[in-house]
Amino acid sequence: MARVAIVTGGTRGIGEAISLALKDQGVRVAANYAGNDEKARAFTERNGIAAFKWDVGDFAACAAGVKRVEEELGPVEILVNNAGITRDATLHKMTAEMWDEVIRINLGGCFNMAHACYPGMRSRRWGRIVNIGSINGQAGQYGQVNYAAAKSGIHGFTKALAQEGARSGVTVNAVAPGYIDTDMVAAVPPEVLEKIVAKIPVGRLGQASEIARGVAFLCSEEAGFVTGSTLSINGGQHMY
């Protein structure tokens, strides 16, 4: 029987690429999304992958969402925590709301979703959790103290939960993308993006499919001896 995966933020950008990569491995994928119903419908029509709407920053909504997925597709054995937002500003201009929302979604979402999925994985003695961090959680980034703090927290969360899950056959790893050719990066002013690309040794932005292939490996049967690791996919921009 095919394994079941949830990919949060799974209908667009890197999330869509991850959903497709797992589907190509024979996994039954549930792609979570938060708000854009029209794009979620287009995603399902385009890829044949079911989309489920809930806010990953809401603890109760995550429990209910996972329950619904399990009722419709089966026990969740793979979780990819990909959902994330940005609310960029330098610290002296950043509001408490901008800080709270990024922490709530990007870091809180990892806790909420893992809390809903991990007990079942542990009881079945098999599971894969992959958390999407960021180069900016490793190296920091001007104007992103909230985002960098949340992503850095994800890397610590990953290492701690990996220690808890190891004896139960649950691996927990992170992938830290560099600058990837997505809508989020496309919103960066061209003159700023040009400077960013100039600092990437391979001389280009990454592709979402390149992140997805790394995630797919960490979710596979073959990755059972890999846990607590962070796979940096950034074109050599930050060697960590």
PDB file of N, CA and C in Angstrom, residues 86-94 98 134-149 179 188-189 192 195-196 199 237:
ATOM      1  N   THR A  86       6.966  35.543   4.579  1.00  0.00           N
ATOM      2  CA  THR A  86       7.916  36.600   4.936  1.00  0.00           C
ATOM      3  C   THR A  86       7.142  37.866   5.289  1.00  0.00           C
ATOM      4  N   ARG A  87       7.691  38.592   6.251  1.00  0.00           N
ATOM      5  CA  ARG A  87       7.198  39.937   6.614  1.00  0.00           C
ATOM      6  C   ARG A  87       8.448  40.765   6.888  1.00  0.00           C
ATOM      7  N   ASP A  88       9.134  41.144   5.824  1.00  0.00           N
ATOM      8  CA  ASP A  88      10.474  41.710   5.953  1.00  0.00           C
ATOM      9  C   ASP A  88      10.464  43.172   6.380  1.00  0.00           C
ATOM     10  N   ALA A  89      11.401  43.497   7.256  1.00  0.00           N
ATOM     11  CA  ALA A  89      11.663  44.875   7.669  1.00  0.00           C
ATOM     12  C   ALA A  89      12.879  44.850   8.578  1.00  0.00           C
ATOM     13  N   THR A  90      13.612  45.953   8.621  1.00  0.00           N
ATOM     14  CA  THR A  90      14.680  46.045   9.607  1.00  0.00           C
ATOM     15  C   THR A  90      14.044  46.109  10.998  1.00  0.00           C
ATOM     16  N   LEU A  91      14.807  45.743  12.004  1.00  0.00           N
ATOM     17  CA  LEU A  91      14.256  45.578  13.351  1.00  0.00           C
ATOM     18  C   LEU A  91      13.540  46.823  13.848  1.00  0.00           C
ATOM     19  N   HIS A  92      14.110  47.994  13.603  1.00  0.00           N
ATOM     20  CA  HIS A  92      13.497  49.201  14.155  1.00  0.00           C
ATOM     21  C   HIS A  92      12.191  49.570  13.457  1.00  0.00           C
ATOM     22  N   LYS A  93      11.919  48.939  12.312  1.00  0.00           N
ATOM     23  CA  LYS A  93      10.656  49.165  11.614  1.00  0.00           C
ATOM     24  C   LYS A  93       9.696  47.978  11.730  1.00  0.00           C
ATOM     25  N   MET A  94      10.167  46.885  12.297  1.00  0.00           N
ATOM     26  CA  MET A  94       9.356  45.667  12.385  1.00  0.00           C
ATOM     27  C   MET A  94       8.367  45.772  13.542  1.00  0.00           C
ATOM     28  N   MET A  98       4.347  41.641  12.804  1.00  0.00           N
ATOM     29  CA  MET A  98       5.205  41.066  11.754  1.00  0.00           C
ATOM     30  C   MET A  98       6.075  39.950  12.330  1.00  0.00           C
ATOM     31  N   SER A 134      16.312  27.307   5.688  1.00  0.00           N
ATOM     32  CA  SER A 134      16.722  28.334   4.726  1.00  0.00           C
ATOM     33  C   SER A 134      18.183  28.688   4.935  1.00  0.00           C
ATOM     34  N   ILE A 135      18.828  29.087   3.856  1.00  0.00           N
ATOM     35  CA  ILE A 135      20.172  29.647   3.962  1.00  0.00           C
ATOM     36  C   ILE A 135      20.173  30.849   4.918  1.00  0.00           C
ATOM     37  N   ASN A 136      19.054  31.569   4.972  1.00  0.00           N
ATOM     38  CA  ASN A 136      19.002  32.747   5.827  1.00  0.00           C
ATOM     39  C   ASN A 136      18.810  32.391   7.298  1.00  0.00           C
ATOM     40  N   GLY A 137      18.417  31.151   7.564  1.00  0.00           N
ATOM     41  CA  GLY A 137      18.399  30.657   8.930  1.00  0.00           C
ATOM     42  C   GLY A 137      19.765  30.190   9.377  1.00  0.00           C
ATOM     43  N   GLN A 138      20.651  29.967   8.422  1.00  0.00           N
ATOM     44  CA  GLN A 138      22.023  29.558   8.723  1.00  0.00           C
ATOM     45  C   GLN A 138      22.962  30.749   8.790  1.00  0.00           C
ATOM     46  N   ALA A 139      22.803  31.668   7.853  1.00  0.00           N
ATOM     47  CA  ALA A 139      23.751  32.781   7.720  1.00  0.00           C
ATOM     48  C   ALA A 139      23.189  34.120   8.176  1.00  0.00           C
ATOM     49  N   GLY A 140      21.861  34.185   8.389  1.00  0.00           N
ATOM     50  CA  GLY A 140      21.237  35.468   8.683  1.00  0.00           C
ATOM     51  C   GLY A 140      21.021  36.268   7.415  1.00  0.00           C
ATOM     52  N   GLN A 141      20.174  37.289   7.503  1.00  0.00           N
ATOM     53  CA  GLN A 141      19.922  38.148   6.346  1.00  0.00           C
ATOM     54  C   GLN A 141      19.393  39.491   6.820  1.00  0.00           C
ATOM     55  N   TYR A 142      19.959  40.534   6.305  1.00  0.00           N
ATOM     56  CA  TYR A 142      19.529  41.904   6.623  1.00  0.00           C
ATOM     57  C   TYR A 142      18.032  42.050   6.365  1.00  0.00           C
ATOM     58  N   GLY A 143      17.329  42.625   7.330  1.00  0.00           N
ATOM     59  CA  GLY A 143      15.898  42.879   7.162  1.00  0.00           C
ATOM     60  C   GLY A 143      15.021  41.670   7.390  1.00  0.00           C
ATOM     61  N   GLN A 144      15.585  40.606   7.951  1.00  0.00           N
ATOM     62  CA  GLN A 144      14.793  39.387   8.149  1.00  0.00           C
ATOM     63  C   GLN A 144      15.030  38.759   9.527  1.00  0.00           C
ATOM     64  N   VAL A 145      15.065  39.564  10.566  1.00  0.00           N
ATOM     65  CA  VAL A 145      15.314  38.958  11.876  1.00  0.00           C
ATOM     66  C   VAL A 145      14.223  37.964  12.260  1.00  0.00           C
ATOM     67  N   ASN A 146      12.986  38.230  11.853  1.00  0.00           N
ATOM     68  CA  ASN A 146      11.896  37.296  12.152  1.00  0.00           C
ATOM     69  C   ASN A 146      12.041  36.002  11.358  1.00  0.00           C
ATOM     70  N   TYR A 147      12.249  36.127  10.056  1.00  0.00           N
ATOM     71  CA  TYR A 147      12.372  34.961   9.177  1.00  0.00           C
ATOM     72  C   TYR A 147      13.614  34.141   9.528  1.00  0.00           C
ATOM     73  N   ALA A 148      14.743  34.819   9.730  1.00  0.00           N
ATOM     74  CA  ALA A 148      15.978  34.103  10.056  1.00  0.00           C
ATOM     75  C   ALA A 148      15.858  33.394  11.395  1.00  0.00           C
ATOM     76  N   ALA A 149      15.205  34.031  12.375  1.00  0.00           N
ATOM     77  CA  ALA A 149      15.019  33.398  13.675  1.00  0.00           C
ATOM     78  C   ALA A 149      14.142  32.160  13.559  1.00  0.00           C
ATOM     79  N   TYR A 179      18.799  30.595  -2.690  1.00  0.00           N
ATOM     80  CA  TYR A 179      17.860  31.423  -3.451  1.00  0.00           C
ATOM     81  C   TYR A 179      17.354  30.636  -4.661  1.00  0.00           C
ATOM     82  N   VAL A 188      11.772  40.074  -5.271  1.00  0.00           N
ATOM     83  CA  VAL A 188      12.948  40.853  -4.874  1.00  0.00           C
ATOM     84  C   VAL A 188      13.278  41.848  -5.986  1.00  0.00           C
ATOM     85  N   PRO A 189      13.566  43.103  -5.660  1.00  0.00           N
ATOM     86  CA  PRO A 189      13.913  44.090  -6.699  1.00  0.00           C
ATOM     87  C   PRO A 189      15.069  43.591  -7.563  1.00  0.00           C
ATOM     88  N   VAL A 192      18.648  44.175  -6.526  1.00  0.00           N
ATOM     89  CA  VAL A 192      19.046  43.400  -5.342  1.00  0.00           C
ATOM     90  C   VAL A 192      19.292  41.952  -5.733  1.00  0.00           C
ATOM     91  N   LYS A 195      22.637  41.298  -7.304  1.00  0.00           N
ATOM     92  CA  LYS A 195      23.733  41.212  -6.322  1.00  0.00           C
ATOM     93  C   LYS A 195      23.731  39.860  -5.619  1.00  0.00           C
ATOM     94  N   ILE A 196      22.543  39.323  -5.385  1.00  0.00           N
ATOM     95  CA  ILE A 196      22.442  38.006  -4.730  1.00  0.00           C
ATOM     96  C   ILE A 196      23.034  36.928  -5.630  1.00  0.00           C
ATOM     97  N   LYS A 199      26.721  36.458  -5.821  1.00  0.00           N
ATOM     98  CA  LYS A 199      27.375  35.811  -4.682  1.00  0.00           C
ATOM     99  C   LYS A 199      27.200  34.288  -4.675  1.00  0.00           C
ATOM    100  N   GLN A 237      26.606  29.014  -2.006  1.00  0.00           N
ATOM    101  CA  GLN A 237      26.605  30.368  -1.466  1.00  0.00           C
ATOM    102  C   GLN A 237      26.977  30.407   0.021  1.00  0.00           C
TER     103      GLN A 237
END
